[in-house]
Amino acid sequence: MRDLLIRATAALLGLVLLPTGRAASADAAVPLGAAGLAETRTTKTLADGVTLTRIVRGAGRASTDEINTTNRGPWVINVLTIDPGETRGHLRATYGPDLAGTETTTDLVRSSGALAGINASFFTFSANPEYRGEPVGLGLYDGKLLSEPTTNPDEADFVVDADTNRVLVGRLGWSGSVRNERSGATLPLEYLNHPPVVPASCAELGDQTACGAAGDVARFDPEFAAATPSGPGVEVVLDDQGCVVDTFGTRGRKLADDQTSLQATGRDAAALLRVAADGCLEETSTLVDEHGDEVPAGGALFGVTGRYRLLADGEIAVPPGSGGLYGRNPRTVAGVAEDGRIMLVTIDGRMATSVGTTLAETAAVARALGMHDAINLDGGGSATMSVKGDLVNKPCGSRERAVGDALVFVNSRY
């Protein structure tokens, strides 16, 4: 039944569903720097069907002023490979005590009882210091959608069924709404677990229902944080049947485990009060592919988001561009080979001991390693791989960065 579901999902996404099995590992030199550079590989088995390979290309150290330009390296790459046909474990996404907080990848590996893991989604970080760990894009955990895909065409999503370790790579869309079951009144949702913005023209207005400017409507789950975001606006708390428990003229509440809430700002505050009046609300939340066909969530599905897609059906898919994200940086990559093997990769960077890769170079490395589809996850100071609770790569910066979520491999059945 699970295979039927995941195959149906793949068909809806218009993606290749990769079979399980074993293929010869890619052992050709990675296409970085000048031809003929020294390259060493060491591989060890971590568990049945799980290996860790360390690749060092180039020798010595780069001078500080040549890190962004040298063609001599060095480069240090760590590759965690999971063979669904051989392993007894599963890959999943995880976050810390709540969605909006941050934890190091090493702590997430330890707390989830995982064998290994890498950092995953881009997250709010410094843009909202109060909720630093909030995913920027898809956040799907144990089949529950806690963060919606954005409309940014540069984003790409990595979805895994933990029951089978089958992977889908693509770009998802989302829509949501709430409907009053008695009156039929409907209000679109704009966000899931994302703080709504108060319109600048109404920032000093205590009563947001008097605001004439468009605001935001967001749904919050108890997984988000210790309390929902506070501030001007309205908040409607719902029980597990979608029925109104209480209504407030300001935002910021502690939710019970069986509650959710809706927040609205601007003129949407008055609209939310009208829709929620005297009744129970039915919520719709729909993931879709690029053609608008529904992608069923639920079950053992996990999903994280990246930017950009590196490989599509074996071909390099990086769009043309320039700027910081395209330049030479530390990288984290998640991908899948045509035979179904999953690869989680870090490339150290911004250091004399490993200079990092451009986005195009990262895609070329992913293909050389044998990936068929791959995305670029959050990199830079976040790029981290942890095995058995210990770092195996060298993150740039003075210490390991706390991140929003991680992809972790647990060596047991889901």
mmCIF file of C-alpha atoms in Angstrom:
data_model
loop_
_atom_site.group_PDB
_atom_site.id
_atom_site.type_symbol
_atom_site.label_atom_id
_atom_site.label_comp_id
_atom_site.label_asym_id
_atom_site.label_seq_id
_atom_site.Cartn_x
_atom_site.Cartn_y
_atom_site.Cartn_z
ATOM 1 C CA MET A 1 0.000 0.000 0.000
ATOM 2 C CA ARG A 2 2.829 2.371 0.881
ATOM 3 C CA ASP A 3 4.551 1.696 -2.445
ATOM 4 C CA LEU A 4 1.317 2.432 -4.264
ATOM 5 C CA LEU A 5 1.023 5.754 -2.459
ATOM 6 C CA ILE A 6 4.563 6.830 -3.164
ATOM 7 C CA ARG A 7 4.303 5.766 -6.811
ATOM 8 C CA ALA A 8 1.102 7.748 -7.165
ATOM 9 C CA THR A 9 2.843 10.726 -5.603
ATOM 10 C CA ALA A 10 5.730 10.416 -8.016
ATOM 11 C CA ALA A 11 3.355 10.311 -10.962
ATOM 12 C CA LEU A 12 1.590 13.424 -9.747
ATOM 13 C CA LEU A 13 4.905 15.219 -9.348
ATOM 14 C CA GLY A 14 6.004 14.243 -12.835
ATOM 15 C CA LEU A 15 9.217 12.853 -11.368
ATOM 16 C CA VAL A 16 11.224 9.689 -11.816
ATOM 17 C CA LEU A 17 10.644 7.183 -8.996
ATOM 18 C CA LEU A 18 13.965 5.552 -8.454
ATOM 19 C CA PRO A 19 14.066 1.795 -7.802
ATOM 20 C CA THR A 20 15.939 0.243 -4.941
ATOM 21 C CA GLY A 21 19.047 -1.784 -5.676
ATOM 22 C CA ARG A 22 22.782 -1.479 -5.936
ATOM 23 C CA ALA A 23 24.913 0.160 -8.584
ATOM 24 C CA ALA A 24 28.638 0.550 -8.858
ATOM 25 C CA SER A 25 29.825 3.571 -6.873
ATOM 26 C CA ALA A 26 31.175 6.527 -8.805
ATOM 27 C CA ASP A 27 34.945 6.261 -8.472
ATOM 28 C CA ALA A 28 36.065 8.729 -11.138
ATOM 29 C CA ALA A 29 37.916 11.800 -9.898
ATOM 30 C CA VAL A 30 35.651 14.658 -8.909
ATOM 31 C CA PRO A 31 35.736 17.461 -11.521
ATOM 32 C CA LEU A 32 37.341 20.157 -9.389
ATOM 33 C CA GLY A 33 40.382 22.251 -10.213
ATOM 34 C CA ALA A 34 43.231 21.385 -12.519
ATOM 35 C CA ALA A 35 43.556 17.989 -14.136
ATOM 36 C CA GLY A 36 45.885 15.555 -12.426
ATOM 37 C CA LEU A 37 45.476 16.819 -8.878
ATOM 38 C CA ALA A 38 46.103 14.250 -6.190
ATOM 39 C CA GLU A 39 42.878 12.711 -4.888
ATOM 40 C CA THR A 40 42.380 10.243 -2.064
ATOM 41 C CA ARG A 41 39.261 8.400 -0.913
ATOM 42 C CA THR A 42 38.634 6.479 2.245
ATOM 43 C CA THR A 43 35.394 4.594 2.814
ATOM 44 C CA LYS A 44 34.091 2.903 5.928
ATOM 45 C CA THR A 45 30.893 1.023 6.602
ATOM 46 C CA LEU A 46 28.748 2.544 9.333
ATOM 47 C CA ALA A 47 25.923 -0.009 9.212
ATOM 48 C CA ASP A 48 24.372 -2.447 6.766
ATOM 49 C CA GLY A 49 23.828 -0.475 3.569
ATOM 50 C CA VAL A 50 25.368 2.735 4.951
ATOM 51 C CA THR A 51 28.867 4.003 4.130
ATOM 52 C CA LEU A 52 30.850 7.171 4.738
ATOM 53 C CA THR A 53 33.380 8.232 2.119
ATOM 54 C CA ARG A 54 35.883 11.027 2.619
ATOM 55 C CA ILE A 55 37.382 12.554 -0.515
ATOM 56 C CA VAL A 56 40.354 14.909 -0.439
ATOM 57 C CA ARG A 57 41.347 16.524 -3.725
ATOM 58 C CA GLY A 58 44.469 18.653 -4.016
ATOM 59 C CA ALA A 59 47.172 18.898 -1.392
ATOM 60 C CA GLY A 60 48.568 21.343 1.093
ATOM 61 C CA ARG A 61 46.821 24.589 1.994
ATOM 62 C CA ALA A 62 45.441 27.420 -0.091
ATOM 63 C CA SER A 63 46.680 30.909 0.629
ATOM 64 C CA THR A 64 44.038 33.174 2.112
ATOM 65 C CA ASP A 65 43.910 35.475 -0.902
ATOM 66 C CA GLU A 66 43.426 32.565 -3.338
ATOM 67 C CA ILE A 67 40.592 30.657 -1.666
ATOM 68 C CA ASN A 68 38.018 31.998 -4.142
ATOM 69 C CA THR A 69 40.162 31.576 -7.264
ATOM 70 C CA THR A 70 42.627 28.714 -6.891
ATOM 71 C CA ASN A 71 42.403 25.700 -9.185
ATOM 72 C CA ARG A 72 44.687 23.668 -6.938
ATOM 73 C CA GLY A 73 42.286 23.240 -4.031
ATOM 74 C CA PRO A 74 42.282 21.594 -1.661
ATOM 75 C CA TRP A 75 38.711 20.285 -1.370
ATOM 76 C CA VAL A 76 37.362 18.044 1.385
ATOM 77 C CA ILE A 77 34.126 16.181 0.637
ATOM 78 C CA ASN A 78 32.204 13.808 2.914
ATOM 79 C CA VAL A 79 29.618 11.501 1.344
ATOM 80 C CA LEU A 80 27.083 9.507 3.365
ATOM 81 C CA THR A 81 25.508 6.849 1.137
ATOM 82 C CA ILE A 82 22.368 4.909 2.091
ATOM 83 C CA ASP A 83 21.331 1.880 0.054
ATOM 84 C CA PRO A 84 17.577 1.253 0.526
ATOM 85 C CA GLY A 85 18.019 -2.325 -0.679
ATOM 86 C CA GLU A 86 20.520 -3.148 2.049
ATOM 87 C CA THR A 87 19.773 -0.973 5.051
ATOM 88 C CA ARG A 88 17.388 -1.768 7.881
ATOM 89 C CA GLY A 89 17.178 1.902 8.875
ATOM 90 C CA HIS A 90 15.354 4.968 7.593
ATOM 91 C CA LEU A 91 15.982 8.577 6.602
ATOM 92 C CA ARG A 92 13.837 11.314 8.117
ATOM 93 C CA ALA A 93 13.807 15.052 8.795
ATOM 94 C CA THR A 94 13.851 16.354 12.339
ATOM 95 C CA TYR A 95 13.991 19.571 14.340
ATOM 96 C CA GLY A 96 14.583 20.414 18.008
ATOM 97 C CA PRO A 97 12.110 20.920 20.866
ATOM 98 C CA ASP A 98 10.088 23.252 18.673
ATOM 99 C CA LEU A 99 10.029 24.324 15.040
ATOM 100 C CA ALA A 100 11.072 27.933 15.637
ATOM 101 C CA GLY A 101 14.159 27.136 17.698
ATOM 102 C CA THR A 102 17.626 26.120 16.560
ATOM 103 C CA GLU A 103 19.903 23.240 17.507
ATOM 104 C CA THR A 104 23.220 22.085 16.127
ATOM 105 C CA THR A 105 23.152 19.236 13.646
ATOM 106 C CA THR A 106 25.177 17.169 16.100
ATOM 107 C CA ASP A 107 22.564 17.715 18.818
ATOM 108 C CA LEU A 108 19.759 16.821 16.390
ATOM 109 C CA VAL A 109 21.550 13.589 15.467
ATOM 110 C CA ARG A 110 22.008 12.719 19.133
ATOM 111 C CA SER A 111 18.501 13.653 20.293
ATOM 112 C CA SER A 112 16.845 11.650 17.508
ATOM 113 C CA GLY A 113 18.909 8.552 18.213
ATOM 114 C CA ALA A 114 20.318 8.754 14.693
ATOM 115 C CA LEU A 115 23.480 7.216 13.318
ATOM 116 C CA ALA A 116 24.293 10.225 11.136
ATOM 117 C CA GLY A 117 22.859 13.385 9.662
ATOM 118 C CA ILE A 118 23.371 16.652 7.833
ATOM 119 C CA ASN A 119 21.868 20.105 8.182
ATOM 120 C CA ALA A 120 18.902 20.638 5.882
ATOM 121 C CA SER A 121 16.602 23.573 5.120
ATOM 122 C CA PHE A 122 17.388 27.237 4.833
ATOM 123 C CA PHE A 123 15.915 28.891 7.910
ATOM 124 C CA THR A 124 15.009 32.355 9.197
ATOM 125 C CA PHE A 125 18.328 32.761 11.079
ATOM 126 C CA SER A 126 18.981 36.486 11.701
ATOM 127 C CA ALA A 127 15.929 37.759 9.794
ATOM 128 C CA ASN A 128 13.762 37.068 12.834
ATOM 129 C CA PRO A 129 15.916 36.496 15.945
ATOM 130 C CA GLU A 130 12.893 35.427 18.001
ATOM 131 C CA TYR A 131 12.125 32.501 15.677
ATOM 132 C CA ARG A 132 15.506 31.750 14.135
ATOM 133 C CA GLY A 133 14.816 28.123 13.237
ATOM 134 C CA GLU A 134 11.634 28.595 11.225
ATOM 135 C CA PRO A 135 12.082 26.838 7.851
ATOM 136 C CA VAL A 136 12.127 29.030 4.754
ATOM 137 C CA GLY A 137 9.989 26.753 2.615
ATOM 138 C CA LEU A 138 8.778 23.182 2.924
ATOM 139 C CA GLY A 139 8.808 21.578 6.361
ATOM 140 C CA LEU A 140 7.125 18.146 6.375
ATOM 141 C CA TYR A 141 7.636 15.941 9.427
ATOM 142 C CA ASP A 142 5.963 12.591 10.121
ATOM 143 C CA GLY A 143 3.462 13.374 7.390
ATOM 144 C CA LYS A 144 2.451 16.698 8.995
ATOM 145 C CA LEU A 145 2.961 19.875 6.993
ATOM 146 C CA LEU A 146 4.330 22.489 9.412
ATOM 147 C CA SER A 147 5.808 24.899 6.879
ATOM 148 C CA GLU A 148 4.479 25.596 3.406
ATOM 149 C CA PRO A 149 6.599 25.719 0.237
ATOM 150 C CA THR A 150 7.187 29.278 -0.882
ATOM 151 C CA THR A 151 6.424 30.587 -4.359
ATOM 152 C CA ASN A 152 10.115 31.198 -5.093
ATOM 153 C CA PRO A 153 10.873 29.314 -8.346
ATOM 154 C CA ASP A 154 14.476 28.807 -7.239
ATOM 155 C CA GLU A 155 13.453 26.523 -4.395
ATOM 156 C CA ALA A 156 13.478 22.747 -4.685
ATOM 157 C CA ASP A 157 12.177 20.138 -2.281
ATOM 158 C CA PHE A 158 13.556 16.815 -1.082
ATOM 159 C CA VAL A 159 10.874 14.385 0.106
ATOM 160 C CA VAL A 160 11.499 10.915 1.530
ATOM 161 C CA ASP A 161 9.137 8.138 2.557
ATOM 162 C CA ALA A 162 10.696 6.775 5.736
ATOM 163 C CA ASP A 163 8.892 3.450 5.289
ATOM 164 C CA THR A 164 10.693 2.680 2.041
ATOM 165 C CA ASN A 165 13.546 5.241 1.821
ATOM 166 C CA ARG A 166 12.258 6.210 -1.596
ATOM 167 C CA VAL A 167 12.990 9.800 -2.557
ATOM 168 C CA LEU A 168 11.223 12.429 -4.608
ATOM 169 C CA VAL A 169 12.986 15.592 -5.757
ATOM 170 C CA GLY A 170 10.980 18.480 -7.179
ATOM 171 C CA ARG A 171 9.306 21.813 -6.496
ATOM 172 C CA LEU A 172 6.006 21.798 -4.624
ATOM 173 C CA GLY A 173 3.276 24.386 -4.256
ATOM 174 C CA TRP A 174 0.696 24.879 -1.534
ATOM 175 C CA SER A 175 -2.691 26.410 -0.881
ATOM 176 C CA GLY A 176 -4.808 26.511 2.235
ATOM 177 C CA SER A 177 -8.045 27.954 3.538
ATOM 178 C CA VAL A 178 -10.520 27.778 6.397
ATOM 179 C CA ARG A 179 -14.272 27.528 5.951
ATOM 180 C CA ASN A 180 -17.033 28.049 8.486
ATOM 181 C CA GLU A 181 -19.074 24.841 8.421
ATOM 182 C CA ARG A 182 -22.283 26.655 9.366
ATOM 183 C CA SER A 183 -22.126 29.837 7.283
ATOM 184 C CA GLY A 184 -19.895 28.646 4.456
ATOM 185 C CA ALA A 185 -17.704 31.754 4.783
ATOM 186 C CA THR A 186 -14.155 31.083 3.591
ATOM 187 C CA LEU A 187 -10.798 32.760 4.206
ATOM 188 C CA PRO A 188 -7.548 31.856 2.413
ATOM 189 C CA LEU A 189 -4.518 30.963 4.510
ATOM 190 C CA GLU A 190 -1.235 32.564 3.544
ATOM 191 C CA TYR A 191 1.186 30.863 5.914
ATOM 192 C CA LEU A 192 1.728 27.878 8.175
ATOM 193 C CA ASN A 193 3.623 28.638 11.391
ATOM 194 C CA HIS A 194 4.995 31.910 10.054
ATOM 195 C CA PRO A 195 4.506 35.197 11.975
ATOM 196 C CA PRO A 196 2.058 37.496 10.169
ATOM 197 C CA VAL A 197 3.233 41.010 9.342
ATOM 198 C CA VAL A 198 1.376 44.079 10.568
ATOM 199 C CA PRO A 199 0.934 46.550 7.666
ATOM 200 C CA ALA A 200 3.265 49.518 8.085
ATOM 201 C CA SER A 201 0.385 51.956 7.721
ATOM 202 C CA CYS A 202 -1.369 50.315 10.682
ATOM 203 C CA ALA A 203 1.648 49.627 12.890
ATOM 204 C CA GLU A 204 0.487 52.107 15.531
ATOM 205 C CA LEU A 205 -3.115 50.951 15.388
ATOM 206 C CA GLY A 206 -4.015 48.872 18.425
ATOM 207 C CA ASP A 207 -7.224 47.535 16.876
ATOM 208 C CA GLN A 208 -6.246 45.824 13.632
ATOM 209 C CA THR A 209 -9.900 45.341 12.660
ATOM 210 C CA ALA A 210 -9.964 49.079 11.888
ATOM 211 C CA CYS A 211 -7.040 48.755 9.447
ATOM 212 C CA GLY A 212 -7.802 49.147 5.756
ATOM 213 C CA ALA A 213 -4.518 47.695 4.466
ATOM 214 C CA ALA A 214 -4.047 44.054 3.544
ATOM 215 C CA GLY A 215 -2.449 41.916 6.246
ATOM 216 C CA ASP A 216 -1.635 38.226 6.663
ATOM 217 C CA VAL A 217 -3.496 35.118 7.789
ATOM 218 C CA ALA A 218 -1.483 32.294 9.351
ATOM 219 C CA ARG A 219 -2.205 28.999 11.104
ATOM 220 C CA PHE A 220 -0.146 27.904 14.097
ATOM 221 C CA ASP A 221 0.452 24.486 15.608
ATOM 222 C CA PRO A 222 1.670 23.743 19.149
ATOM 223 C CA GLU A 223 4.897 22.464 17.567
ATOM 224 C CA PHE A 224 5.825 26.020 16.523
ATOM 225 C CA ALA A 225 7.069 27.426 19.837
ATOM 226 C CA ALA A 226 6.212 27.802 23.507
ATOM 227 C CA ALA A 227 3.679 30.448 22.463
ATOM 228 C CA THR A 228 2.363 31.874 19.213
ATOM 229 C CA PRO A 229 3.799 35.198 17.964
ATOM 230 C CA SER A 230 2.557 38.196 19.939
ATOM 231 C CA GLY A 231 1.536 41.640 18.716
ATOM 232 C CA PRO A 232 -1.359 43.588 17.210
ATOM 233 C CA GLY A 233 -3.994 41.568 15.392
ATOM 234 C CA VAL A 234 -6.536 38.923 16.274
ATOM 235 C CA GLU A 235 -6.114 35.282 17.213
ATOM 236 C CA VAL A 236 -8.699 32.512 17.171
ATOM 237 C CA VAL A 237 -7.883 29.330 19.108
ATOM 238 C CA LEU A 238 -9.414 26.081 17.828
ATOM 239 C CA ASP A 239 -9.782 22.641 19.382
ATOM 240 C CA ASP A 240 -8.882 19.400 17.629
ATOM 241 C CA GLN A 241 -12.266 19.406 15.868
ATOM 242 C CA GLY A 242 -11.712 22.895 14.460
ATOM 243 C CA CYS A 243 -14.267 24.492 16.785
ATOM 244 C CA VAL A 244 -13.592 27.912 18.279
ATOM 245 C CA VAL A 245 -12.302 27.775 21.864
ATOM 246 C CA ASP A 246 -11.639 31.492 22.302
ATOM 247 C CA THR A 247 -11.093 34.697 20.364
ATOM 248 C CA PHE A 248 -8.607 37.426 21.293
ATOM 249 C CA GLY A 249 -8.037 41.021 20.180
ATOM 250 C CA THR A 250 -4.261 40.639 20.341
ATOM 251 C CA ARG A 251 -1.884 37.892 19.248
ATOM 252 C CA GLY A 252 0.213 35.599 21.409
ATOM 253 C CA ARG A 253 -1.096 32.493 23.167
ATOM 254 C CA LYS A 254 0.205 29.251 24.598
ATOM 255 C CA LEU A 255 -1.524 26.387 22.785
ATOM 256 C CA ALA A 256 -2.441 23.053 24.292
ATOM 257 C CA ASP A 257 -1.249 19.940 22.477
ATOM 258 C CA ASP A 258 -4.693 19.426 20.899
ATOM 259 C CA GLN A 259 -5.172 23.036 19.783
ATOM 260 C CA THR A 260 -4.271 25.165 16.784
ATOM 261 C CA SER A 261 -4.781 28.859 16.215
ATOM 262 C CA LEU A 262 -5.376 31.329 13.414
ATOM 263 C CA GLN A 263 -3.817 34.780 13.446
ATOM 264 C CA ALA A 264 -4.625 37.736 11.213
ATOM 265 C CA THR A 265 -3.373 41.290 10.818
ATOM 266 C CA GLY A 266 -4.519 44.317 8.810
ATOM 267 C CA ARG A 267 -7.955 44.170 7.288
ATOM 268 C CA ASP A 268 -7.740 40.369 7.389
ATOM 269 C CA ALA A 269 -8.257 40.624 11.156
ATOM 270 C CA ALA A 270 -11.889 41.629 10.690
ATOM 271 C CA ALA A 271 -12.301 38.989 7.985
ATOM 272 C CA LEU A 272 -11.047 36.258 10.327
ATOM 273 C CA LEU A 273 -13.491 37.292 13.038
ATOM 274 C CA ARG A 274 -16.361 37.121 10.561
ATOM 275 C CA VAL A 275 -15.387 33.680 9.279
ATOM 276 C CA ALA A 276 -14.814 32.262 12.764
ATOM 277 C CA ALA A 277 -18.030 33.621 14.294
ATOM 278 C CA ASP A 278 -20.424 31.082 15.851
ATOM 279 C CA GLY A 279 -19.104 27.877 14.438
ATOM 280 C CA CYS A 280 -16.453 25.308 13.664
ATOM 281 C CA LEU A 281 -13.905 25.706 10.893
ATOM 282 C CA GLU A 282 -12.879 23.190 8.277
ATOM 283 C CA GLU A 283 -9.310 23.602 7.053
ATOM 284 C CA THR A 284 -7.939 22.626 3.675
ATOM 285 C CA SER A 285 -4.185 22.310 3.140
ATOM 286 C CA THR A 286 -3.061 21.026 -0.227
ATOM 287 C CA LEU A 287 0.379 20.287 -1.629
ATOM 288 C CA VAL A 288 0.541 20.358 -5.422
ATOM 289 C CA ASP A 289 3.042 19.850 -8.193
ATOM 290 C CA GLU A 290 3.888 22.407 -10.855
ATOM 291 C CA HIS A 291 0.823 21.359 -12.871
ATOM 292 C CA GLY A 292 -1.547 21.809 -9.953
ATOM 293 C CA ASP A 293 -2.039 18.091 -9.308
ATOM 294 C CA GLU A 294 -2.368 17.187 -5.639
ATOM 295 C CA VAL A 295 0.500 15.482 -3.832
ATOM 296 C CA PRO A 296 -0.816 13.409 -0.910
ATOM 297 C CA ALA A 297 0.886 14.160 2.413
ATOM 298 C CA GLY A 298 0.624 12.052 5.544
ATOM 299 C CA GLY A 299 2.008 8.734 6.624
ATOM 300 C CA ALA A 300 5.779 8.498 6.863
ATOM 301 C CA LEU A 301 6.608 11.401 4.545
ATOM 302 C CA PHE A 302 9.294 13.920 5.455
ATOM 303 C CA GLY A 303 10.363 16.911 3.400
ATOM 304 C CA VAL A 304 12.858 19.772 3.491
ATOM 305 C CA THR A 305 13.651 22.595 1.143
ATOM 306 C CA GLY A 306 16.759 23.754 -0.703
ATOM 307 C CA ARG A 307 17.862 26.327 -3.226
ATOM 308 C CA TYR A 308 18.640 25.468 -6.039
ATOM 309 C CA ARG A 309 18.030 22.178 -7.832
ATOM 310 C CA LEU A 310 21.447 20.893 -8.883
ATOM 311 C CA LEU A 311 20.540 17.863 -11.016
ATOM 312 C CA ALA A 312 17.345 16.848 -12.788
ATOM 313 C CA ASP A 313 17.259 13.400 -14.410
ATOM 314 C CA GLY A 314 21.042 13.282 -14.460
ATOM 315 C CA GLU A 315 21.501 16.671 -16.096
ATOM 316 C CA ILE A 316 22.899 19.784 -14.448
ATOM 317 C CA ALA A 317 19.959 22.065 -13.640
ATOM 318 C CA VAL A 318 21.655 25.068 -12.015
ATOM 319 C CA PRO A 319 20.232 28.278 -13.528
ATOM 320 C CA PRO A 320 22.574 31.037 -14.687
ATOM 321 C CA GLY A 321 23.299 33.678 -12.101
ATOM 322 C CA SER A 322 25.848 35.460 -9.957
ATOM 323 C CA GLY A 323 26.195 36.651 -6.413
ATOM 324 C CA GLY A 324 27.000 35.132 -3.064
ATOM 325 C CA LEU A 325 25.013 31.914 -3.313
ATOM 326 C CA TYR A 326 26.541 31.131 -6.733
ATOM 327 C CA GLY A 327 30.112 31.695 -5.558
ATOM 328 C CA ARG A 328 32.548 29.390 -3.808
ATOM 329 C CA ASN A 329 31.084 28.331 -0.461
ATOM 330 C CA PRO A 330 30.782 25.389 1.913
ATOM 331 C CA ARG A 331 27.938 23.182 0.644
ATOM 332 C CA THR A 332 25.400 20.642 1.813
ATOM 333 C CA VAL A 333 23.753 18.456 -0.836
ATOM 334 C CA ALA A 334 20.996 15.846 -0.769
ATOM 335 C CA GLY A 335 20.481 13.630 -3.780
ATOM 336 C CA VAL A 336 19.588 10.226 -5.100
ATOM 337 C CA ALA A 337 21.192 7.929 -7.658
ATOM 338 C CA GLU A 338 19.246 6.322 -10.476
ATOM 339 C CA ASP A 339 19.315 3.010 -8.597
ATOM 340 C CA GLY A 340 17.785 4.592 -5.476
ATOM 341 C CA ARG A 341 20.881 5.078 -3.333
ATOM 342 C CA ILE A 342 20.556 8.235 -1.252
ATOM 343 C CA MET A 343 23.587 10.508 -0.878
ATOM 344 C CA LEU A 344 24.030 13.209 1.737
ATOM 345 C CA VAL A 345 27.112 15.333 1.118
ATOM 346 C CA THR A 346 29.070 18.156 2.718
ATOM 347 C CA ILE A 347 31.858 20.095 1.023
ATOM 348 C CA ASP A 348 33.972 22.153 3.398
ATOM 349 C CA GLY A 349 34.787 25.679 2.303
ATOM 350 C CA ARG A 350 36.082 29.200 2.977
ATOM 351 C CA MET A 351 39.201 27.704 4.554
ATOM 352 C CA ALA A 352 42.781 27.102 3.569
ATOM 353 C CA THR A 353 42.202 23.382 4.134
ATOM 354 C CA SER A 354 39.137 23.252 1.833
ATOM 355 C CA VAL A 355 38.161 26.135 -0.403
ATOM 356 C CA GLY A 356 34.543 25.231 -1.192
ATOM 357 C CA THR A 357 32.658 25.084 -4.479
ATOM 358 C CA THR A 358 30.578 27.313 -6.686
ATOM 359 C CA LEU A 359 26.995 26.283 -7.346
ATOM 360 C CA ALA A 360 27.982 24.966 -10.785
ATOM 361 C CA GLU A 361 30.941 23.059 -9.341
ATOM 362 C CA THR A 362 28.652 21.569 -6.692
ATOM 363 C CA ALA A 363 26.325 20.244 -9.380
ATOM 364 C CA ALA A 364 29.256 18.750 -11.265
ATOM 365 C CA VAL A 365 30.468 17.023 -8.095
ATOM 366 C CA ALA A 366 26.981 15.649 -7.416
ATOM 367 C CA ARG A 367 26.814 14.145 -10.887
ATOM 368 C CA ALA A 368 30.326 12.711 -10.635
ATOM 369 C CA LEU A 369 29.348 11.024 -7.361
ATOM 370 C CA GLY A 370 26.562 9.234 -9.214
ATOM 371 C CA MET A 371 23.526 11.307 -8.308
ATOM 372 C CA HIS A 372 20.621 11.516 -10.719
ATOM 373 C CA ASP A 373 18.595 14.186 -8.897
ATOM 374 C CA ALA A 374 19.984 16.549 -6.273
ATOM 375 C CA ILE A 375 19.334 19.824 -4.483
ATOM 376 C CA ASN A 376 21.539 22.378 -2.784
ATOM 377 C CA LEU A 377 20.597 22.607 0.894
ATOM 378 C CA ASP A 378 21.618 25.367 3.285
ATOM 379 C CA GLY A 379 25.384 25.735 3.172
ATOM 380 C CA GLY A 380 27.926 28.288 4.291
ATOM 381 C CA GLY A 381 28.382 28.236 8.055
ATOM 382 C CA SER A 382 25.500 25.762 8.355
ATOM 383 C CA ALA A 383 27.147 22.997 6.293
ATOM 384 C CA THR A 384 27.571 20.175 8.793
ATOM 385 C CA MET A 385 27.741 16.387 8.877
ATOM 386 C CA SER A 386 27.633 14.464 12.125
ATOM 387 C CA VAL A 387 28.167 10.713 12.567
ATOM 388 C CA LYS A 388 27.530 8.932 15.854
ATOM 389 C CA GLY A 389 27.146 12.320 17.501
ATOM 390 C CA ASP A 390 30.528 13.650 16.365
ATOM 391 C CA LEU A 391 31.447 16.081 13.601
ATOM 392 C CA VAL A 392 33.065 14.495 10.556
ATOM 393 C CA ASN A 393 33.434 17.668 8.503
ATOM 394 C CA LYS A 394 34.904 21.019 9.506
ATOM 395 C CA PRO A 395 32.269 23.775 9.484
ATOM 396 C CA CYS A 396 33.619 27.235 8.750
ATOM 397 C CA GLY A 397 33.414 29.636 11.648
ATOM 398 C CA SER A 398 34.513 29.416 15.242
ATOM 399 C CA ARG A 399 32.007 26.707 16.225
ATOM 400 C CA GLU A 400 29.192 24.540 14.894
ATOM 401 C CA ARG A 401 26.194 26.656 13.935
ATOM 402 C CA ALA A 402 22.726 25.956 15.313
ATOM 403 C CA VAL A 403 20.278 25.210 12.460
ATOM 404 C CA GLY A 404 16.548 24.815 11.943
ATOM 405 C CA ASP A 405 16.301 21.165 10.932
ATOM 406 C CA ALA A 406 18.317 18.202 9.716
ATOM 407 C CA LEU A 407 18.097 15.072 7.600
ATOM 408 C CA VAL A 408 19.083 12.162 9.831
ATOM 409 C CA PHE A 409 19.532 8.443 9.295
ATOM 410 C CA VAL A 410 18.170 6.233 12.087
ATOM 411 C CA ASN A 411 19.412 2.641 11.999
ATOM 412 C CA SER A 412 16.045 1.042 12.699
ATOM 413 C CA ARG A 413 12.720 0.650 10.915
ATOM 414 C CA TYR A 414 10.369 3.600 10.903
#
